[in-house]
mmCIF file of C-alpha atoms (C1' of nucleotides) in Angstrom:
data_model
loop_
_atom_site.group_PDB
_atom_site.id
_atom_site.type_symbol
_atom_site.label_atom_id
_atom_site.label_comp_id
_atom_site.label_asym_id
_atom_site.label_seq_id
_atom_site.Cartn_x
_atom_site.Cartn_y
_atom_site.Cartn_z
ATOM 1 C CA UNK W 295 0.000 0.000 0.000
ATOM 2 C CA UNK W 296 2.944 2.237 0.426
ATOM 3 C CA UNK W 297 3.686 1.724 -3.198
ATOM 4 C CA UNK W 298 5.623 4.702 -4.418
ATOM 5 C CA UNK W 299 4.543 5.378 -8.009
ATOM 6 C CA UNK W 300 7.142 4.146 -10.444
ATOM 7 C CA UNK W 301 8.968 7.086 -11.942
ATOM 8 C CA UNK W 302 11.182 4.980 -14.104
ATOM 9 C CA UNK W 303 9.843 3.437 -17.271
ATOM 10 C CA UNK W 304 12.698 1.021 -17.673
ATOM 11 C CA UNK W 305 10.388 -1.854 -16.842
ATOM 12 C CA UNK W 306 7.033 -2.493 -18.518
ATOM 13 C CA UNK W 307 4.177 -1.968 -16.060
ATOM 14 C CA UNK W 308 1.587 -4.009 -17.876
ATOM 15 C CA UNK W 309 1.924 -7.490 -19.255
ATOM 16 C CA UNK W 310 0.794 -6.690 -22.785
ATOM 17 C CA UNK W 311 3.536 -5.903 -25.231
ATOM 18 C CA UNK W 312 3.130 -3.187 -27.793
ATOM 19 C CA UNK W 313 2.034 -4.952 -31.015
ATOM 20 C CA UNK W 314 4.933 -4.917 -33.407
ATOM 21 C CA UNK W 315 3.009 -4.263 -36.620
ATOM 22 C CA UNK W 316 1.113 -1.330 -35.063
ATOM 23 C CA UNK W 317 4.392 0.135 -33.901
ATOM 24 C CA UNK W 318 5.977 -0.229 -37.317
ATOM 25 C CA UNK W 319 3.034 1.561 -38.942
ATOM 26 C CA UNK W 320 3.064 4.352 -36.379
ATOM 27 C CA UNK W 321 6.819 4.870 -36.625
ATOM 28 C CA UNK W 322 6.582 4.985 -40.438
ATOM 29 C CA UNK W 323 4.159 7.882 -40.137
ATOM 30 C CA UNK W 324 6.276 9.626 -37.528
ATOM 31 C CA UNK W 325 9.553 9.209 -39.382
ATOM 32 C CA UNK W 326 8.869 8.800 -43.122
ATOM 33 C CA UNK W 327 12.574 8.984 -43.931
ATOM 34 C CA UNK W 328 14.644 6.322 -42.192
ATOM 35 C CA UNK W 329 18.328 6.572 -42.754
ATOM 36 C CA UNK W 330 21.599 6.517 -40.939
ATOM 37 C CA UNK W 331 22.869 9.933 -39.905
ATOM 38 C CA UNK W 332 26.597 9.287 -39.959
ATOM 39 C CA UNK W 333 28.315 11.055 -42.853
ATOM 40 C CA UNK W 334 30.474 8.869 -45.095
ATOM 41 C CA UNK W 335 31.388 8.286 -48.711
ATOM 42 C CA UNK W 336 33.260 4.965 -48.663
ATOM 43 C CA UNK W 337 32.676 1.753 -46.683
ATOM 44 C CA UNK W 338 35.934 2.442 -44.828
ATOM 45 C CA UNK W 339 34.613 5.880 -43.861
ATOM 46 C CA UNK W 340 31.536 4.259 -42.389
ATOM 47 C CA UNK W 341 33.572 1.630 -40.550
ATOM 48 C CA UNK W 342 35.642 4.365 -38.912
ATOM 49 C CA UNK W 343 32.616 6.565 -38.209
ATOM 50 C CA UNK W 344 30.765 3.662 -36.623
ATOM 51 C CA UNK W 345 33.726 2.921 -34.371
ATOM 52 C CA UNK W 346 33.930 6.568 -33.341
ATOM 53 C CA UNK W 347 30.199 6.525 -32.584
ATOM 54 C CA UNK W 348 30.651 4.441 -29.437
ATOM 55 C CA UNK W 349 29.190 6.462 -26.548
ATOM 56 C CA UNK W 350 29.118 9.542 -28.743
ATOM 57 C CA UNK W 351 26.421 11.310 -30.709
ATOM 58 C CA UNK W 352 26.399 11.142 -34.498
ATOM 59 C CA UNK W 353 26.481 14.906 -34.623
ATOM 60 C CA UNK W 354 29.845 15.059 -32.910
ATOM 61 C CA UNK W 355 31.164 12.137 -34.972
ATOM 62 C CA UNK W 356 30.249 14.032 -38.135
ATOM 63 C CA UNK W 357 32.014 17.164 -36.947
ATOM 64 C CA UNK W 358 35.168 15.125 -36.388
ATOM 65 C CA UNK W 359 35.021 13.042 -39.549
ATOM 66 C CA UNK W 360 34.526 16.101 -41.733
ATOM 67 C CA UNK W 361 38.260 16.761 -41.527
ATOM 68 C CA UNK W 362 39.294 13.210 -40.715
ATOM 69 C CA UNK W 363 38.056 11.723 -43.985
ATOM 70 C CA UNK W 364 39.994 14.268 -46.005
ATOM 71 C CA UNK W 365 43.222 13.408 -44.226
ATOM 72 C CA UNK W 366 42.694 9.622 -44.146
ATOM 73 C CA UNK W 367 41.250 8.133 -47.306
ATOM 74 C CA UNK W 368 42.502 4.541 -47.313
ATOM 75 C CA UNK W 369 43.454 1.933 -44.728
ATOM 76 C CA UNK W 370 47.129 2.678 -45.455
ATOM 77 C CA UNK W 371 46.647 6.282 -44.358
ATOM 78 C CA UNK W 372 45.396 5.325 -40.894
ATOM 79 C CA UNK W 373 48.337 3.050 -40.136
ATOM 80 C CA UNK W 374 50.924 5.438 -41.580
ATOM 81 C CA UNK W 375 50.671 7.927 -38.709
ATOM 82 C CA UNK W 376 51.680 7.488 -35.046
ATOM 83 C CA UNK W 377 48.815 6.403 -32.810
ATOM 84 C CA UNK W 378 49.105 9.669 -30.868
ATOM 85 C CA UNK W 379 48.465 11.682 -34.000
ATOM 86 C CA UNK W 380 45.330 9.751 -34.923
ATOM 87 C CA UNK W 381 44.214 9.933 -31.271
ATOM 88 C CA UNK W 382 44.484 13.697 -31.393
ATOM 89 C CA UNK W 383 42.484 13.768 -34.621
ATOM 90 C CA UNK W 384 39.585 11.867 -33.021
ATOM 91 C CA UNK W 385 39.954 13.326 -29.532
ATOM 92 C CA UNK W 386 36.580 14.876 -28.933
ATOM 93 C CA UNK W 387 34.614 11.756 -29.720
ATOM 94 C CA UNK W 388 35.790 10.442 -26.338
ATOM 95 C CA UNK W 389 37.657 7.185 -25.702
ATOM 96 C CA UNK W 390 40.130 8.652 -28.145
ATOM 97 C CA UNK W 391 43.197 6.538 -27.361
ATOM 98 C CA UNK W 392 41.238 3.336 -27.483
ATOM 99 C CA UNK W 393 39.449 4.390 -30.662
ATOM 100 C CA UNK W 394 42.714 5.355 -32.351
ATOM 101 C CA UNK W 395 44.258 2.008 -31.486
ATOM 102 C CA UNK W 396 41.116 0.217 -32.592
ATOM 103 C CA UNK W 397 40.976 2.003 -35.941
ATOM 104 C CA UNK W 398 44.620 1.245 -36.622
ATOM 105 C CA UNK W 399 44.149 -2.387 -35.617
ATOM 106 C CA UNK W 400 41.138 -2.623 -37.923
ATOM 107 C CA UNK W 401 43.031 -1.082 -40.847
ATOM 108 C CA UNK W 402 46.059 -3.289 -40.181
ATOM 109 C CA UNK W 403 43.748 -6.285 -40.318
ATOM 110 C CA UNK W 404 42.002 -5.088 -43.491
ATOM 111 C CA UNK W 405 45.356 -4.626 -45.208
ATOM 112 C CA UNK W 406 46.577 -8.033 -44.098
ATOM 113 C CA UNK W 407 43.455 -10.070 -44.829
ATOM 114 C CA UNK W 408 41.337 -8.092 -47.313
ATOM 115 C CA UNK W 409 43.802 -6.011 -49.333
ATOM 116 C CA UNK W 410 42.639 -2.910 -47.498
ATOM 117 C CA UNK W 411 38.996 -3.388 -48.501
ATOM 118 C CA UNK W 412 35.993 -3.674 -46.174
ATOM 119 C CA UNK W 413 34.500 -7.192 -46.390
ATOM 120 C CA UNK W 414 30.822 -7.542 -47.281
ATOM 121 C CA UNK W 415 29.720 -10.425 -45.074
ATOM 122 C CA UNK W 416 28.744 -10.570 -41.403
ATOM 123 C CA UNK W 417 31.077 -13.517 -40.922
ATOM 124 C CA UNK W 418 34.111 -11.564 -42.118
ATOM 125 C CA UNK W 419 33.135 -8.197 -40.668
ATOM 126 C CA UNK W 420 32.903 -9.368 -37.054
ATOM 127 C CA UNK W 421 36.476 -10.641 -37.309
ATOM 128 C CA UNK W 422 37.684 -7.077 -37.854
ATOM 129 C CA UNK W 423 39.046 -5.642 -34.582
ATOM 130 C CA UNK W 424 36.571 -3.219 -33.012
ATOM 131 C CA UNK W 425 33.680 -4.473 -35.125
ATOM 132 C CA UNK W 426 30.889 -6.462 -33.470
ATOM 133 C CA UNK W 427 27.399 -7.200 -34.760
ATOM 134 C CA UNK W 428 26.053 -3.696 -34.210
ATOM 135 C CA UNK W 429 28.752 -2.036 -36.293
ATOM 136 C CA UNK W 430 28.673 -4.860 -38.841
ATOM 137 C CA UNK W 431 24.910 -4.424 -39.311
ATOM 138 C CA UNK W 432 25.427 -0.692 -39.826
ATOM 139 C CA UNK W 433 28.118 -1.230 -42.466
ATOM 140 C CA UNK W 434 26.257 -3.989 -44.288
ATOM 141 C CA UNK W 435 22.975 -2.098 -44.341
ATOM 142 C CA UNK W 436 24.136 1.412 -45.144
ATOM 143 C CA UNK W 437 27.314 0.883 -47.195
ATOM 144 C CA UNK W 438 26.417 -2.300 -49.067
ATOM 145 C CA UNK W 439 22.624 -2.508 -48.966
ATOM 146 C CA UNK W 440 22.824 -5.948 -47.366
ATOM 147 C CA UNK W 441 20.469 -6.786 -44.498
ATOM 148 C CA UNK W 442 21.738 -9.711 -42.484
ATOM 149 C CA UNK W 443 20.573 -8.723 -39.002
ATOM 150 C CA UNK W 444 19.125 -5.907 -36.931
ATOM 151 C CA UNK W 445 21.112 -3.013 -35.515
ATOM 152 C CA UNK W 446 20.838 -3.312 -31.745
ATOM 153 C CA UNK W 447 22.310 -0.189 -30.244
ATOM 154 C CA UNK W 448 21.482 1.407 -26.951
ATOM 155 C CA UNK W 449 18.233 2.897 -28.349
ATOM 156 C CA UNK W 450 16.900 -0.220 -30.047
ATOM 157 C CA UNK W 451 17.697 -2.296 -26.993
ATOM 158 C CA UNK W 452 16.070 0.148 -24.596
ATOM 159 C CA UNK W 453 12.900 0.665 -26.650
ATOM 160 C CA UNK W 454 12.494 -3.036 -27.388
ATOM 161 C CA UNK W 455 12.443 -3.589 -23.648
ATOM 162 C CA UNK W 456 10.063 -0.710 -22.965
ATOM 163 C CA UNK W 457 7.732 -1.869 -25.737
ATOM 164 C CA UNK W 458 7.683 -5.272 -24.073
ATOM 165 C CA UNK W 459 9.143 -6.982 -27.139
ATOM 166 C CA UNK W 460 11.897 -8.638 -25.150
ATOM 167 C CA UNK W 461 13.013 -9.288 -21.612
ATOM 168 C CA UNK W 462 16.597 -9.848 -22.713
ATOM 169 C CA UNK W 463 19.390 -7.375 -22.104
ATOM 170 C CA UNK W 464 22.089 -9.078 -24.155
ATOM 171 C CA UNK W 465 22.095 -7.342 -27.568
ATOM 172 C CA UNK W 466 22.698 -10.606 -29.422
ATOM 173 C CA UNK W 467 19.661 -12.212 -27.789
ATOM 174 C CA UNK W 468 17.517 -9.127 -28.418
ATOM 175 C CA UNK W 469 18.543 -9.236 -32.058
ATOM 176 C CA UNK W 470 17.606 -12.904 -32.344
ATOM 177 C CA UNK W 471 14.199 -12.283 -30.775
ATOM 178 C CA UNK W 472 13.432 -9.325 -33.033
ATOM 179 C CA UNK W 473 14.599 -11.199 -36.127
ATOM 180 C CA UNK W 474 12.083 -13.920 -35.298
ATOM 181 C CA UNK W 475 9.252 -11.407 -34.882
ATOM 182 C CA UNK W 476 9.933 -9.074 -37.798
ATOM 183 C CA UNK W 477 9.859 -9.538 -41.573
ATOM 184 C CA UNK W 478 13.328 -9.006 -43.018
ATOM 185 C CA UNK W 479 12.260 -6.064 -45.173
ATOM 186 C CA UNK W 480 11.531 -4.127 -41.981
ATOM 187 C CA UNK W 481 14.812 -4.867 -40.205
ATOM 188 C CA UNK W 482 16.879 -1.939 -41.381
ATOM 189 C CA UNK W 483 14.270 0.822 -41.525
ATOM 190 C CA UNK W 484 12.654 -0.113 -38.225
ATOM 191 C CA UNK W 485 15.976 0.066 -36.412
ATOM 192 C CA UNK W 486 16.589 3.506 -37.904
ATOM 193 C CA UNK W 487 13.130 4.722 -36.920
ATOM 194 C CA UNK W 488 13.416 3.347 -33.396
ATOM 195 C CA UNK W 489 16.724 5.164 -33.073
ATOM 196 C CA UNK W 490 15.094 8.433 -34.155
ATOM 197 C CA UNK W 491 12.285 7.875 -31.664
ATOM 198 C CA UNK W 492 14.734 6.927 -28.937
ATOM 199 C CA UNK W 493 16.698 10.108 -29.453
ATOM 200 C CA UNK W 494 13.775 12.499 -29.865
ATOM 201 C CA UNK W 495 11.029 11.156 -27.597
ATOM 202 C CA UNK W 496 11.707 7.938 -25.702
ATOM 203 C CA UNK W 497 14.977 9.060 -24.196
ATOM 204 C CA UNK W 498 16.979 7.031 -21.741
ATOM 205 C CA UNK W 499 16.641 9.215 -18.697
ATOM 206 C CA UNK W 500 13.579 11.281 -19.428
ATOM 207 C CA UNK W 501 11.100 9.631 -21.838
ATOM 208 C CA UNK W 502 8.466 12.098 -23.041
ATOM 209 C CA UNK W 503 5.463 9.797 -22.751
ATOM 210 C CA UNK W 504 3.064 12.756 -22.846
ATOM 211 C CA UNK W 505 4.151 13.614 -26.367
ATOM 212 C CA UNK W 506 4.505 10.012 -27.527
ATOM 213 C CA UNK W 507 1.912 8.760 -29.985
ATOM 214 C CA UNK W 508 2.665 5.185 -28.911
ATOM 215 C CA UNK W 509 2.056 5.850 -25.223
ATOM 216 C CA UNK W 510 -1.552 4.601 -25.188
ATOM 217 C CA UNK W 511 -0.412 1.146 -26.241
ATOM 218 C CA UNK W 512 2.981 1.143 -24.549
ATOM 219 C CA UNK W 513 3.242 -1.128 -21.509
ATOM 220 C CA UNK W 514 5.940 1.116 -20.014
ATOM 221 C CA UNK W 515 4.193 4.442 -20.456
ATOM 222 C CA UNK W 516 3.990 6.631 -17.389
ATOM 223 C CA UNK W 517 0.600 7.871 -18.642
ATOM 224 C CA UNK W 518 -1.306 4.839 -17.457
ATOM 225 C CA UNK W 519 0.049 4.519 -13.965
ATOM 226 C CA UNK W 520 -1.684 1.574 -12.378
ATOM 227 C CA UNK W 521 -2.386 2.884 -8.857
ATOM 228 C "C1'" DC Z 161 31.926 -6.916 -14.725
ATOM 229 C "C1'" DT Z 162 35.329 -2.899 -15.876
ATOM 230 C "C1'" DC Z 163 37.612 0.159 -18.764
ATOM 231 C "C1'" DC Z 164 37.973 3.618 -22.222
ATOM 232 C "C1'" DC Z 165 36.881 9.438 -21.872
ATOM 233 C "C1'" DG Z 166 35.100 14.234 -23.873
ATOM 234 C "C1'" DA Z 167 30.915 16.902 -24.547
ATOM 235 C "C1'" DT Z 168 26.332 17.877 -23.459
ATOM 236 C "C1'" DA Z 169 21.668 17.743 -21.082
ATOM 237 C "C1'" DT Z 170 19.392 17.906 -16.879
ATOM 238 C "C1'" DA Q 123 27.202 17.198 -9.811
ATOM 239 C "C1'" DT Q 124 26.132 13.375 -12.664
ATOM 240 C "C1'" DA Q 125 23.940 10.474 -16.063
ATOM 241 C "C1'" DT Q 126 24.203 9.630 -20.720
ATOM 242 C "C1'" DC Q 127 25.759 9.362 -25.369
ATOM 243 C "C1'" DA Q 128 24.137 5.206 -32.901
ATOM 244 C "C1'" DG Q 129 30.024 0.027 -28.338
ATOM 245 C "C1'" DG Q 130 33.455 -3.252 -27.970
ATOM 246 C "C1'" DA Q 131 37.326 -5.638 -25.781
ATOM 247 C "C1'" DG Q 132 39.623 -7.844 -21.924
#
DNA sequence: CTCCCGATAT
DNA sequence: ATATCAGGAG
């Protein structure tokens, strides 16, 4: 009886999950254009941008890569400079030493195994240092037009849980569950739209349920607080 | 699980 | 002040 009303929406309050097809339709109306917001021209650009995007907004990544991609055009260029120099060039994306090392390790690997090219399969991509399934899905989908999985980043994971689509927290398990529930032609665009919604409305700390058009159906919405 | 790490929102 | 940000490795 001394139940303090749940402020957090990290856990669904009702048992009914938000129907996936309804959500897809609603998100299509909300965000007609679904695309990735990282700037790039080559697959290598996107690989580097995606690695820089760890714990960093796309906006800041783009501000860094604007100059970066003019200075470094091929895998050879990234390994030709001292790590400290590359670290300085990516500094304000955070984690800059680790990212510099990771980018050089990735380029070293690409030169050794793939003649400096970015491979076009999930199997090969996840062998590249610093590339796991999330980054691989981004590269495959946006650079090569290949859809082999679903991008599970912090937004997709969080919203999938709030929508009641999954109880899992491991991104690989969330991806498997969503792949089972969604037609393949929706995989790429839905992830992009969920990311838009996660950034603009259903934010990690302060979800704006009152301005969310999915709130009525959403099991985690703070609007239908069950006394 | 921890670490990497600066910029920004709250 | 501090939580969070289009993660991944050890």
